[in-house]
PDB file of C-alpha atoms and ligand atoms in Angstrom:
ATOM      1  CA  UNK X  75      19.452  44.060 -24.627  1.00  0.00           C
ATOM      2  CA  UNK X  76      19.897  40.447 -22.852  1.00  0.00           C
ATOM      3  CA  UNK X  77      18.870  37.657 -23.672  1.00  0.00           C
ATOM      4  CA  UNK X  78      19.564  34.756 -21.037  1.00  0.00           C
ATOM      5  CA  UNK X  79      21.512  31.501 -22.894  1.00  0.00           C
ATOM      6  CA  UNK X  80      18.626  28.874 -22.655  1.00  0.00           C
ATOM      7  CA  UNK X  81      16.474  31.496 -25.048  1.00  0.00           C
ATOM      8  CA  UNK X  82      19.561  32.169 -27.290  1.00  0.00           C
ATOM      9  CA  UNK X  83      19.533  28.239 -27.838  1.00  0.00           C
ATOM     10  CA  UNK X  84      14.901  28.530 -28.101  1.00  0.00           C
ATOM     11  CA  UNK X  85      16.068  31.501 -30.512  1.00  0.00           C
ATOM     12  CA  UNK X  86      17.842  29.177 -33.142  1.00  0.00           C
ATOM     13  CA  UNK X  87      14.974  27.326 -33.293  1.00  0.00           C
ATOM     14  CA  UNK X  88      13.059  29.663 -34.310  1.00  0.00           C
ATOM     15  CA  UNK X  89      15.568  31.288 -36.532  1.00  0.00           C
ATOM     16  CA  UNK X  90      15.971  28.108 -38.774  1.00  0.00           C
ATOM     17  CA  UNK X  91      11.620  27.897 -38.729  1.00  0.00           C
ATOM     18  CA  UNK X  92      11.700  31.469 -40.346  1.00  0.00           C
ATOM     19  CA  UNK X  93      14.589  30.865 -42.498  1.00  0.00           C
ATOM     20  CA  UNK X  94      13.175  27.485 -43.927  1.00  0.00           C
ATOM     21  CA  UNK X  95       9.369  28.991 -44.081  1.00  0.00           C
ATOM     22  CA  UNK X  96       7.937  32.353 -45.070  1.00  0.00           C
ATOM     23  CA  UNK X  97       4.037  33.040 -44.228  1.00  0.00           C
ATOM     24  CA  UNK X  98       2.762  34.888 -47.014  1.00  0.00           C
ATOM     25  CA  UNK X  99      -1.090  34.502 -46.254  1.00  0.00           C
ATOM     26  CA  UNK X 100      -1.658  38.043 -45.351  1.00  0.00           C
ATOM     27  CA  UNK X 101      -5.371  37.317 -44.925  1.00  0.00           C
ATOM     28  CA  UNK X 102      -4.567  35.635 -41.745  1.00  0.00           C
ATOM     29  CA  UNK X 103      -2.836  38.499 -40.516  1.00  0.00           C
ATOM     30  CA  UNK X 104      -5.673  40.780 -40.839  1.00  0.00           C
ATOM     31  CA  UNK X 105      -8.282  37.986 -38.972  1.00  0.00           C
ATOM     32  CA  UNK X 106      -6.235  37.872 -36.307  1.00  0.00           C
ATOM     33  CA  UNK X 107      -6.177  41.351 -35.161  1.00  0.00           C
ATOM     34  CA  UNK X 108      -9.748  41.919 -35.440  1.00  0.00           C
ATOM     35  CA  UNK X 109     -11.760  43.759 -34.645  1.00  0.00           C
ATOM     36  CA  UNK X 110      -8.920  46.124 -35.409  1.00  0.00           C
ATOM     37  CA  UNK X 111      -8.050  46.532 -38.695  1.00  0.00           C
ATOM     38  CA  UNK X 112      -4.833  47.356 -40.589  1.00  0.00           C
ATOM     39  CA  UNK X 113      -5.723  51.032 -40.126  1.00  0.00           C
ATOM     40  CA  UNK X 114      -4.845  51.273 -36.332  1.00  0.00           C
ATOM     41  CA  UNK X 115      -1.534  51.397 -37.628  1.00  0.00           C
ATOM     42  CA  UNK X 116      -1.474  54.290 -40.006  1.00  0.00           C
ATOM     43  CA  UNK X 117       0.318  56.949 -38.402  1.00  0.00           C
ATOM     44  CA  UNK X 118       1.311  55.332 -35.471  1.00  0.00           C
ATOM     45  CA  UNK X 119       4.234  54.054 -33.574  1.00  0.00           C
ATOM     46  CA  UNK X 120       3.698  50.466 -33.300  1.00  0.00           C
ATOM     47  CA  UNK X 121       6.094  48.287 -31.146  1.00  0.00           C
ATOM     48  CA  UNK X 122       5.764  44.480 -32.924  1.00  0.00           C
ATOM     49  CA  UNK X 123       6.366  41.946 -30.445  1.00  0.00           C
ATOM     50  CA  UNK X 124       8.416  38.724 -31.556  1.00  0.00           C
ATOM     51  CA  UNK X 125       8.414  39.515 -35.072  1.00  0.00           C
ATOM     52  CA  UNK X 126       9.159  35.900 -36.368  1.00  0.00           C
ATOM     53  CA  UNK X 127      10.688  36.585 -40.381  1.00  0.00           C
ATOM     54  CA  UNK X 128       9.426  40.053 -40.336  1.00  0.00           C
ATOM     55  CA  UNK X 129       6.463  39.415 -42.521  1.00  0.00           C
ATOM     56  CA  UNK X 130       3.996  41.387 -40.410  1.00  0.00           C
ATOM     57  CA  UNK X 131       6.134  44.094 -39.659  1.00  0.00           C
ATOM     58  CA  UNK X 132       6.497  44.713 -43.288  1.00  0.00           C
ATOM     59  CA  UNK X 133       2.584  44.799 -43.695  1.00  0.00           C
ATOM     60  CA  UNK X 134       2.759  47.104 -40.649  1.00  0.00           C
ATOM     61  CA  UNK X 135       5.210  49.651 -41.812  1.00  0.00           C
ATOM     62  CA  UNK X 136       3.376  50.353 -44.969  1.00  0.00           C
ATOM     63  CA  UNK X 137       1.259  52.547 -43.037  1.00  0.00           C
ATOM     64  CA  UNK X 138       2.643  53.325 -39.555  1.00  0.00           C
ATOM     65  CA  UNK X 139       5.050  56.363 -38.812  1.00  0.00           C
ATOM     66  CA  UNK X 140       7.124  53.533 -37.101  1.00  0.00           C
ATOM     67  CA  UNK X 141       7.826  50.047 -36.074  1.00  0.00           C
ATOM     68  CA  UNK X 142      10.201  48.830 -33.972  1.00  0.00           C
ATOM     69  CA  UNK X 143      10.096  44.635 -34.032  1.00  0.00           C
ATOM     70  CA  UNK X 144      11.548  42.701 -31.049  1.00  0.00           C
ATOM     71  CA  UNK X 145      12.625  39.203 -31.408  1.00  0.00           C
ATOM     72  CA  UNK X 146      14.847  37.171 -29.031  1.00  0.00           C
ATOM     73  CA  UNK X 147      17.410  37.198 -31.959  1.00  0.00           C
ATOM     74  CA  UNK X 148      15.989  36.216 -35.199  1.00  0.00           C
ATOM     75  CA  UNK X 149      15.797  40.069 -36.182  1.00  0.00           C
ATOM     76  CA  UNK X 150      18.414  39.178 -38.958  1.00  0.00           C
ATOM     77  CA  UNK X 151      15.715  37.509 -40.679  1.00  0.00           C
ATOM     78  CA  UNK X 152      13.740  40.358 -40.421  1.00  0.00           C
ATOM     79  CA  UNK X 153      16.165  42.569 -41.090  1.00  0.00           C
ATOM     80  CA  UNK X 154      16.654  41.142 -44.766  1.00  0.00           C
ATOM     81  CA  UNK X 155      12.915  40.728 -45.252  1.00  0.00           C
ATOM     82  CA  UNK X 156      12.792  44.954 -44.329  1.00  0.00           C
ATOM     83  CA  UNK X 157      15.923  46.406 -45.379  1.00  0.00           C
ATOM     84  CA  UNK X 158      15.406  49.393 -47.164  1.00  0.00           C
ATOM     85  CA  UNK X 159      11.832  50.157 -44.717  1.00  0.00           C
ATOM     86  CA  UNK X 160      13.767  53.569 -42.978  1.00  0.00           C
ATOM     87  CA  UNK X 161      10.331  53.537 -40.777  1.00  0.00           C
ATOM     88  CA  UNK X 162      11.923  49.649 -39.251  1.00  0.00           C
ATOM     89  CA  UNK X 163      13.998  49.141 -35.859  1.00  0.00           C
ATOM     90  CA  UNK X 164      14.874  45.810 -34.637  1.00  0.00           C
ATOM     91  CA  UNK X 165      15.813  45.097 -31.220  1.00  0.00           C
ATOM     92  CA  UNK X 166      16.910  41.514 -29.846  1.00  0.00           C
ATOM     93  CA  UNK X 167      15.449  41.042 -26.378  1.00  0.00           C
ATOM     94  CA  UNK X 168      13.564  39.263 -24.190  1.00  0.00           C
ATOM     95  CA  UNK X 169       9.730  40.187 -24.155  1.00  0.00           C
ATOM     96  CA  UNK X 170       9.292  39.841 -20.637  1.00  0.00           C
ATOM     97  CA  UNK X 171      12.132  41.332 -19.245  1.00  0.00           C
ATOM     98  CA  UNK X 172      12.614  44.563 -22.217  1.00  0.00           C
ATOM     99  CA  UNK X 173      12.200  48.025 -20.962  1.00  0.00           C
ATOM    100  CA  UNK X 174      12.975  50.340 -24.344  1.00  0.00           C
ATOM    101  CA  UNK X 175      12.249  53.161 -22.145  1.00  0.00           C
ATOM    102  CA  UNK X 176       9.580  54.536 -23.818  1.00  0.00           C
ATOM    103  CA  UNK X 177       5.871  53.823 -24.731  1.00  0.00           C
ATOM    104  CA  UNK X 178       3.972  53.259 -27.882  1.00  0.00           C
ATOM    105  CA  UNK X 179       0.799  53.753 -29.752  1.00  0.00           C
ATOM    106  CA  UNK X 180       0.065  50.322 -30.501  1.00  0.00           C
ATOM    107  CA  UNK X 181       1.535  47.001 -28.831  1.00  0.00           C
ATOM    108  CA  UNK X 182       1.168  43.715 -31.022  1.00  0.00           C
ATOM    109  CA  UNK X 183       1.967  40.400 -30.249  1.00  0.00           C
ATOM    110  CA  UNK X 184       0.828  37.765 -32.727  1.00  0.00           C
ATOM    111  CA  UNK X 185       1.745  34.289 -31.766  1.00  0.00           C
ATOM    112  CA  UNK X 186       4.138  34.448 -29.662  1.00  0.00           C
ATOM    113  CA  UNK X 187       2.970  35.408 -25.849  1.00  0.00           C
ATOM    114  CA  UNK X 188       1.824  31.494 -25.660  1.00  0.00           C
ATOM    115  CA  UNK X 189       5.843  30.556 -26.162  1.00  0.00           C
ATOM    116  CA  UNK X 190       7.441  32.834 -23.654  1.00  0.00           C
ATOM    117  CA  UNK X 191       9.044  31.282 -20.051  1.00  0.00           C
ATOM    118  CA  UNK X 192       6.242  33.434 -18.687  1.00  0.00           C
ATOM    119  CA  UNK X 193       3.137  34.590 -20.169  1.00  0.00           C
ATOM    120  CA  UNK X 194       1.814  36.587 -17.746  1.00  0.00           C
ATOM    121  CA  UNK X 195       4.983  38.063 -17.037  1.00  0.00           C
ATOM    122  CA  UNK X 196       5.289  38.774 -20.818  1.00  0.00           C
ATOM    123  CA  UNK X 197       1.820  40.558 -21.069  1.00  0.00           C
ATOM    124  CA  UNK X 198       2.547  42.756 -17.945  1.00  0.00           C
ATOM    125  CA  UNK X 199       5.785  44.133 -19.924  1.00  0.00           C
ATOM    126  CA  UNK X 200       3.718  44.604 -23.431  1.00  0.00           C
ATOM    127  CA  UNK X 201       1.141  46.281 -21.201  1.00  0.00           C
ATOM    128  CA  UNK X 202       3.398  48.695 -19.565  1.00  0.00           C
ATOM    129  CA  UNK X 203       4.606  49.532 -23.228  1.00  0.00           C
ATOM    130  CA  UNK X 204       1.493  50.580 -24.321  1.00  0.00           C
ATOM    131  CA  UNK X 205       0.846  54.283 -23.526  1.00  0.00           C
ATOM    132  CA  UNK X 206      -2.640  55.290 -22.725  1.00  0.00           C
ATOM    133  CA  UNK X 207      -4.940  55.671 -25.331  1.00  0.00           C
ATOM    134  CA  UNK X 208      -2.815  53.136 -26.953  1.00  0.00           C
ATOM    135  CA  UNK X 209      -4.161  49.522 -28.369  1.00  0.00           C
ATOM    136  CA  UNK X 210      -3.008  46.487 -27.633  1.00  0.00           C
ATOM    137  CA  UNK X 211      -3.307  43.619 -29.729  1.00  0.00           C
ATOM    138  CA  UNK X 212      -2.846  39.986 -29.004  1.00  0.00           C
ATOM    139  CA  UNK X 213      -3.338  36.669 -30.813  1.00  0.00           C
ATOM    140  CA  UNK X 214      -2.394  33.610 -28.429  1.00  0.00           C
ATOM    141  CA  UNK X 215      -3.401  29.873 -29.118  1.00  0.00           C
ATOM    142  CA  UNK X 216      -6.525  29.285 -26.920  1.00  0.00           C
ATOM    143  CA  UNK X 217      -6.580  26.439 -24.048  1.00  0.00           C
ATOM    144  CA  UNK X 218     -10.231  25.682 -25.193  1.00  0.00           C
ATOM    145  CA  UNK X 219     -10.765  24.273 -28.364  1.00  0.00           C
ATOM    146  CA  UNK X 220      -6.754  22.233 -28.532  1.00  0.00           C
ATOM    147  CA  UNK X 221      -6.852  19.121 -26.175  1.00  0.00           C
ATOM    148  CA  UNK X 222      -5.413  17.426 -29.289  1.00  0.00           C
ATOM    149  CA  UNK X 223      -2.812  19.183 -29.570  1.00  0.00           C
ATOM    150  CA  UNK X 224      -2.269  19.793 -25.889  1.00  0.00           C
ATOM    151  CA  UNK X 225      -2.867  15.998 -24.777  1.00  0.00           C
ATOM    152  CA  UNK X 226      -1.690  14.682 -28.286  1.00  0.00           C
ATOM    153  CA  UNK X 227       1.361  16.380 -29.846  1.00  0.00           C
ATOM    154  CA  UNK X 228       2.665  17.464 -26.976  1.00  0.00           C
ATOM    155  CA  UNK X 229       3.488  14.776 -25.653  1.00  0.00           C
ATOM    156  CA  UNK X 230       4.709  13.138 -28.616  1.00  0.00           C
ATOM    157  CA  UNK X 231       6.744  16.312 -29.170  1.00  0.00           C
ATOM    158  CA  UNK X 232       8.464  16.665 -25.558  1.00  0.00           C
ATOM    159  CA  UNK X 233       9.145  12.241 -25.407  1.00  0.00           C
ATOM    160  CA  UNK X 234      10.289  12.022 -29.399  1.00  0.00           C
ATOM    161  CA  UNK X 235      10.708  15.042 -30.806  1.00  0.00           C
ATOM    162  CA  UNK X 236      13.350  16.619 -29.439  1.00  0.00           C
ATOM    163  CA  UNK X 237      16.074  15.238 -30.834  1.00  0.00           C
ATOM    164  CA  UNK X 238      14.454  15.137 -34.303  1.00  0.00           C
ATOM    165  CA  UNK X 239      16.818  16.867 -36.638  1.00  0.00           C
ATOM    166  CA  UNK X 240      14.730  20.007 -38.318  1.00  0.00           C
ATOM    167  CA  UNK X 241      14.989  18.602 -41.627  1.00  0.00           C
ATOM    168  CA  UNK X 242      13.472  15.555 -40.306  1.00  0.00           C
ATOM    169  CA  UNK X 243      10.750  18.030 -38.939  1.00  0.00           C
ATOM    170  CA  UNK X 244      10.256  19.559 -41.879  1.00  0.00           C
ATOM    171  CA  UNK X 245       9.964  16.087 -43.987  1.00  0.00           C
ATOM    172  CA  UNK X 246       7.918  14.714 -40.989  1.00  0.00           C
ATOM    173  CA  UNK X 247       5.526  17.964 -41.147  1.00  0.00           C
ATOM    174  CA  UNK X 248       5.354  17.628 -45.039  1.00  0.00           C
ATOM    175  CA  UNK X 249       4.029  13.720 -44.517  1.00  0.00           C
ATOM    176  CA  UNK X 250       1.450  14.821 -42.058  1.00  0.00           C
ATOM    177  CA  UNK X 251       0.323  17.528 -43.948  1.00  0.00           C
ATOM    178  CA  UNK X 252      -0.001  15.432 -47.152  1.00  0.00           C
ATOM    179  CA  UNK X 253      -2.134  13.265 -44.990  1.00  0.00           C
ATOM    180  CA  UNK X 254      -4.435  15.774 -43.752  1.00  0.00           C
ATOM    181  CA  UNK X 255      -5.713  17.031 -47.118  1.00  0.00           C
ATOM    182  CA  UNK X 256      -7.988  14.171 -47.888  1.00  0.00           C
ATOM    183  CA  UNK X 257      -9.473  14.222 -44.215  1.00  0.00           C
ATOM    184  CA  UNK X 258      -9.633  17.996 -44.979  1.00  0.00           C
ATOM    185  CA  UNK X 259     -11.420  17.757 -48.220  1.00  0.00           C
ATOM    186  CA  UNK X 260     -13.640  15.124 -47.797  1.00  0.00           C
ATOM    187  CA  UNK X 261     -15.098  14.189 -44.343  1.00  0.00           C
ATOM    188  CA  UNK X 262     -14.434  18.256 -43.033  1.00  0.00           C
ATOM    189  CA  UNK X 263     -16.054  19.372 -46.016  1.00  0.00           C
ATOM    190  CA  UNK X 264     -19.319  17.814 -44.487  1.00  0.00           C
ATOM    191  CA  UNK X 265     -21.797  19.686 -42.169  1.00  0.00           C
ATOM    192  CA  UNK X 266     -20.633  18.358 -39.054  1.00  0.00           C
ATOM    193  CA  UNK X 267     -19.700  20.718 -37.136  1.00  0.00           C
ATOM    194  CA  UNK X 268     -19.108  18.660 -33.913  1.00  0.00           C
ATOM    195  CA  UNK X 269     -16.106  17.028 -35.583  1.00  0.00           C
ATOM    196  CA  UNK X 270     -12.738  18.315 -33.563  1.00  0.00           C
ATOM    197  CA  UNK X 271     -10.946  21.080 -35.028  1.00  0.00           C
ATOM    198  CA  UNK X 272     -13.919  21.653 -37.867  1.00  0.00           C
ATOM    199  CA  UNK X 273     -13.234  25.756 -37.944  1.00  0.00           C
ATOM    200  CA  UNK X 274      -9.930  25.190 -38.164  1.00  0.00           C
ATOM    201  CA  UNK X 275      -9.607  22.372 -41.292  1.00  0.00           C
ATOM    202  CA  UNK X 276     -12.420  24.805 -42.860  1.00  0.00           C
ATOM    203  CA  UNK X 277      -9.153  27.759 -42.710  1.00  0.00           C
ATOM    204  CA  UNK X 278      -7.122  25.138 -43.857  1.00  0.00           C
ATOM    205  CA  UNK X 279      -8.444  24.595 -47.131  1.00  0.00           C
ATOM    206  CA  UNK X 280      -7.863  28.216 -47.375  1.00  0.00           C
ATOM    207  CA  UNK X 281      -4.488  28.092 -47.497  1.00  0.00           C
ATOM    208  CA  UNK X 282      -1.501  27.230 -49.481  1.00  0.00           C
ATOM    209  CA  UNK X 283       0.303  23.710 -49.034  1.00  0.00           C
ATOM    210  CA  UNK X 284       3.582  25.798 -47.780  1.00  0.00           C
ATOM    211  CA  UNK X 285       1.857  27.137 -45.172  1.00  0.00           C
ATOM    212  CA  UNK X 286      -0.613  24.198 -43.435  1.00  0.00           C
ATOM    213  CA  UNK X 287       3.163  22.849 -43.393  1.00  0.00           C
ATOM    214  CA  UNK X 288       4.362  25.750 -41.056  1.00  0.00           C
ATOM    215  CA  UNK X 289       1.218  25.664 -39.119  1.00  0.00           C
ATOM    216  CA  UNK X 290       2.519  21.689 -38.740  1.00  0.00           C
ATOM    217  CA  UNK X 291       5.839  22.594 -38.263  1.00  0.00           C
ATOM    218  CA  UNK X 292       5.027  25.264 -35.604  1.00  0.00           C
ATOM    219  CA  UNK X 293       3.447  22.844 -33.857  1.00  0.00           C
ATOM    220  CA  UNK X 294       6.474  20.462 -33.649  1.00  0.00           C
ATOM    221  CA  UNK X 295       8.846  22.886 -33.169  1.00  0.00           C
ATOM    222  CA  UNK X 296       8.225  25.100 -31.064  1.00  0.00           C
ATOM    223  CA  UNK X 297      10.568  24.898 -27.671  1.00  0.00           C
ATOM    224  CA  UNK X 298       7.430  25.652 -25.415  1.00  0.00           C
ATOM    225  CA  UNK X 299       3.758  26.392 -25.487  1.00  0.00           C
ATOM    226  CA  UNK X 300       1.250  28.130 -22.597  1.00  0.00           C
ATOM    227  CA  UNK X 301      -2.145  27.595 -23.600  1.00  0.00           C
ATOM    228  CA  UNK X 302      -3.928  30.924 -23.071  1.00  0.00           C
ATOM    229  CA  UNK X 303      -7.384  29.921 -21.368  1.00  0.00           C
ATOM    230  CA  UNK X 304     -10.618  31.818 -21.652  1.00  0.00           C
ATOM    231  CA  UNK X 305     -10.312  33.006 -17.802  1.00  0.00           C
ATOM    232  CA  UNK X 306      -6.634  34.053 -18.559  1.00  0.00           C
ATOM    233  CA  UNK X 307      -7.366  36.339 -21.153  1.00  0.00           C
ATOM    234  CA  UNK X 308     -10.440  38.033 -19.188  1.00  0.00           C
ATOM    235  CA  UNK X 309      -7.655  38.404 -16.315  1.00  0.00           C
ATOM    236  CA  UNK X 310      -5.168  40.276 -19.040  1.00  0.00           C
ATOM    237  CA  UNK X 311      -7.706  42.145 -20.659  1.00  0.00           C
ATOM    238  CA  UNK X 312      -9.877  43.831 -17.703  1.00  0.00           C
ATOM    239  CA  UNK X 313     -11.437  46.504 -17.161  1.00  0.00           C
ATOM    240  CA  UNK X 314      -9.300  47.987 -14.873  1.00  0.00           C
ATOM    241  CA  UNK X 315      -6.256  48.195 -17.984  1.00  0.00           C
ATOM    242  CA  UNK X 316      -8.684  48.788 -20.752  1.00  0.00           C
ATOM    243  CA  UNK X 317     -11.449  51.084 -21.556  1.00  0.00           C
ATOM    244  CA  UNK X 318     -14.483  48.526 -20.904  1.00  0.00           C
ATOM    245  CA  UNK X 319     -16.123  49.124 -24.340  1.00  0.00           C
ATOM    246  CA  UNK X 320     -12.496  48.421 -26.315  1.00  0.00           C
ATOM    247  CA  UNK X 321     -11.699  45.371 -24.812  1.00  0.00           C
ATOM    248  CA  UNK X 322     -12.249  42.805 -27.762  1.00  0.00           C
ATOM    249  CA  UNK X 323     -11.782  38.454 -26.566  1.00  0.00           C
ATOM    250  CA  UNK X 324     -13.138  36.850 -30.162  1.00  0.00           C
ATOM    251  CA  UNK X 325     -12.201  32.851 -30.625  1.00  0.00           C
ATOM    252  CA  UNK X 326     -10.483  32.207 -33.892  1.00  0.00           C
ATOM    253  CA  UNK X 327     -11.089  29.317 -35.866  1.00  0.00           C
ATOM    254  CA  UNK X 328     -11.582  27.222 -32.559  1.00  0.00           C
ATOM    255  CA  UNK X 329      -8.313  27.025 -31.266  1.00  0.00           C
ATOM    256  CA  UNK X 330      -6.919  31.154 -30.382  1.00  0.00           C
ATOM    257  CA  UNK X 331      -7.880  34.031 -28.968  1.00  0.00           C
ATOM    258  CA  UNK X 332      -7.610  37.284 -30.644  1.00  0.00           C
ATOM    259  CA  UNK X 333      -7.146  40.111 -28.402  1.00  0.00           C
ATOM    260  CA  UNK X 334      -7.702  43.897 -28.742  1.00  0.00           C
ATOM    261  CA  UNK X 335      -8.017  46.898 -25.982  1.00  0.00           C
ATOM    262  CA  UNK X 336      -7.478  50.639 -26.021  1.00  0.00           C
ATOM    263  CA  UNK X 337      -5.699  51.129 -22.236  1.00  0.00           C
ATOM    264  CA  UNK X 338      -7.293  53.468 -20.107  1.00  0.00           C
ATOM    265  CA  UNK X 339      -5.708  56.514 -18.974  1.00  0.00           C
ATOM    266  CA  UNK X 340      -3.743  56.361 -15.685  1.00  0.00           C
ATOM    267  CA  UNK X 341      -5.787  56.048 -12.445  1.00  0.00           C
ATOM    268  CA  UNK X 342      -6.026  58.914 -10.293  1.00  0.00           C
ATOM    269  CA  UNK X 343      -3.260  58.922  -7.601  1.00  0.00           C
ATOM    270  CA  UNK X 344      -4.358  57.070  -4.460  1.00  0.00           C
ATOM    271  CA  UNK X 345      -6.265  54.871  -6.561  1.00  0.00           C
ATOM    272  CA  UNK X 346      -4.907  50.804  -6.451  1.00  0.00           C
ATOM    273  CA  UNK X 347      -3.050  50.727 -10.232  1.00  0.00           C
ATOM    274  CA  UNK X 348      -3.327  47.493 -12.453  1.00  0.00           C
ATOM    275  CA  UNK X 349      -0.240  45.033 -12.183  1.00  0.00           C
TER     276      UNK X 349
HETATM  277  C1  LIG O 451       5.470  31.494 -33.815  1.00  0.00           C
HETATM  278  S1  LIG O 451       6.664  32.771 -33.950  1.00  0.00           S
HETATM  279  C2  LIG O 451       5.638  34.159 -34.376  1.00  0.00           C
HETATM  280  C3  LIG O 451       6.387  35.233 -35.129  1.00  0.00           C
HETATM  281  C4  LIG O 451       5.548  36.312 -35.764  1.00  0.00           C
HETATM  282  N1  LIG O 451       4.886  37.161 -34.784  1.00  0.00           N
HETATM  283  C5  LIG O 451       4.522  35.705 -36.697  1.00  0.00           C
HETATM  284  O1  LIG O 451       3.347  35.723 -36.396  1.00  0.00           O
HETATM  285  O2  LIG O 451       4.910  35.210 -37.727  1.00  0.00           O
HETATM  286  C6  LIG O 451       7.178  33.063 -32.310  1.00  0.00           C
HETATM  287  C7  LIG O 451       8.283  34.062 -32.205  1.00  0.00           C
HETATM  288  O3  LIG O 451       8.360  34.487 -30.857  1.00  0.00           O
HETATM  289  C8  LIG O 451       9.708  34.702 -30.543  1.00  0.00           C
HETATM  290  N2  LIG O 451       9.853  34.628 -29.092  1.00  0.00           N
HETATM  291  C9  LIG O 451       9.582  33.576 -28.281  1.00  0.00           C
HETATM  292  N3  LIG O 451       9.835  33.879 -27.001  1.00  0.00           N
HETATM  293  C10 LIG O 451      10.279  35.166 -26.992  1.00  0.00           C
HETATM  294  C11 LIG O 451      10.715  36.044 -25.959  1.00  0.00           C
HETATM  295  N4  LIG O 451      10.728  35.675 -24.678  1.00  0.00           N
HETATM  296  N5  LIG O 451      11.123  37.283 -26.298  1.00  0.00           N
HETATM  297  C12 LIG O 451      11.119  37.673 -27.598  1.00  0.00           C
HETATM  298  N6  LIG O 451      10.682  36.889 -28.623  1.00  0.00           N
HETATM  299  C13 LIG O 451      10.281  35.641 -28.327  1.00  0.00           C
HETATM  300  C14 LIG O 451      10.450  33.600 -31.280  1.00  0.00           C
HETATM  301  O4  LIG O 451      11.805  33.904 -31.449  1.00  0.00           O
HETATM  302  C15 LIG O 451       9.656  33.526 -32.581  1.00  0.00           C
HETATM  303  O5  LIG O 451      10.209  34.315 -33.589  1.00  0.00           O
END
């Protein structure tokens, strides 16, 4: 499937973040689906969109008849981290523009709809995937909740970052990192829950060094970010794609938005269909 040239040079980027880091926090994983759990997968065919290193889609094909994992074209990572899973398919393509000609029971898309040319674009094409009766299941970085990151690092990433070798990323992510843990463990540990990104430094301390480093990294690294606002995720997940009572928009730690919906069944012909 294609893949235009400017994402094949995104896709390297990506490539050498899940060749350099592996995200073995499975916890996380299982907090950001909810309120699904791990069980909407058993038995089903579950289409994993942008599948990173393949670390999810090997929690995912424990259970479900089938996976098939999308990536722009970092599947070879993936494809290491799974060989031997016969229930595993890999296909290099373009989120928003894929059509694999069929539809599946469950559509997941963990961090990753927020770094697509087109997010909305993107969701249409994960929606379309889905069949009814299927769930979908998103977790996107939330607008609300990051000015620091969108007003702080951003910046600082587009004007200096750029260029940065990824070594000097990763070195540059380890220093920061380092840096955080006493803010982390002493003034966070306090009952003030005002204090910016509070939730999230409490989830920090849950974690291994390795991977507040990749959360750092991810940061830093990544070619692009959308940040998915509160009003942009009612607009993805209405009522008129997903059975009202499914439809699932929980905050995580502050600064995401987990995402779950069961999609109705088509509308009757002459009805106006959902985009
Ligand atoms: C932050 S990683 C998340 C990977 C994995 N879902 C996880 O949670 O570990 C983002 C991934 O999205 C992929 N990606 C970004 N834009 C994409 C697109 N337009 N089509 C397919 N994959 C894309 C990248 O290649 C990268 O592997």
């Amino acid at each position: 499937m294609s893949v235009s040239p400017v994402q094949q040079s995104r896709s390297s980027e990506w490539a050498e973040q899940w060749s350099m880091f592996a995200d073995n926090e499975r916890f996380l994983f299982e907090e950001w689906i909810r309120p699904a759990t791990t069980e909407v997968f058993r038995g089903k065919d579950v289409l994993e969109c942008g599948c990173g290193g393949g670390h999810h889609t090997a929690i995912m094909a424990e259970t479900a008849a089938s996976v098939t994992a999308v990536d722009l074209n970092c599947a070879d990572l993936a494809r290491g981290r799974c060989a031997g899973l016969a229930n595993v398919d890999f296909v290099d393509a373009d989120l928003a523009a894929m059509d694999l000609g069929r539809q599946y029971d469950v559509v997941i898309c963990i961090g990753v709809i927020h770094h697509t040319d087109d997010p909305d674009a993107t969701f249409r094409n994960l929606f379309r995937h889905c069949k009814p009766g299927g769930t979908v299941i998103i977790w996107t970085y939330s607008a609300e909740g990051n000015a620091m990151v969108r007003y702080g690092v951003e910046p600082i990433r587009k004007l200096f970052l750029r260029g940065m070798s990824r070594s000097g990323l990763v070195w540059l992510s380890r220093l920061i990192t380092l840096m955080l843990y006493p803010i982390v463990h002493s003034v966070y540990r306090l009952p003030l829950k005002w204090l910016p990104y509070w939730e999230y430094f409490a989830n920090f301390r849950r974690m291994g060094f390795g991977r507040n480093v990749l959360n750092v990294f991810d940061k830093l690294n990544a070619p692009q970010t959308h940040f998915t606002t509160r009003t942009k995720a009612g607009e993805w997940m209405s009522p008129e794609r997903f059975e009202p009572d499914s439809i699932s928009i929980q905050p995580y730690v502050g600064v995401s938005w987990s995402l779950v919906g069961v999609k109705r069944a088509p509308v009757p012909s002459g009805a106006p269909a959902p985009a």
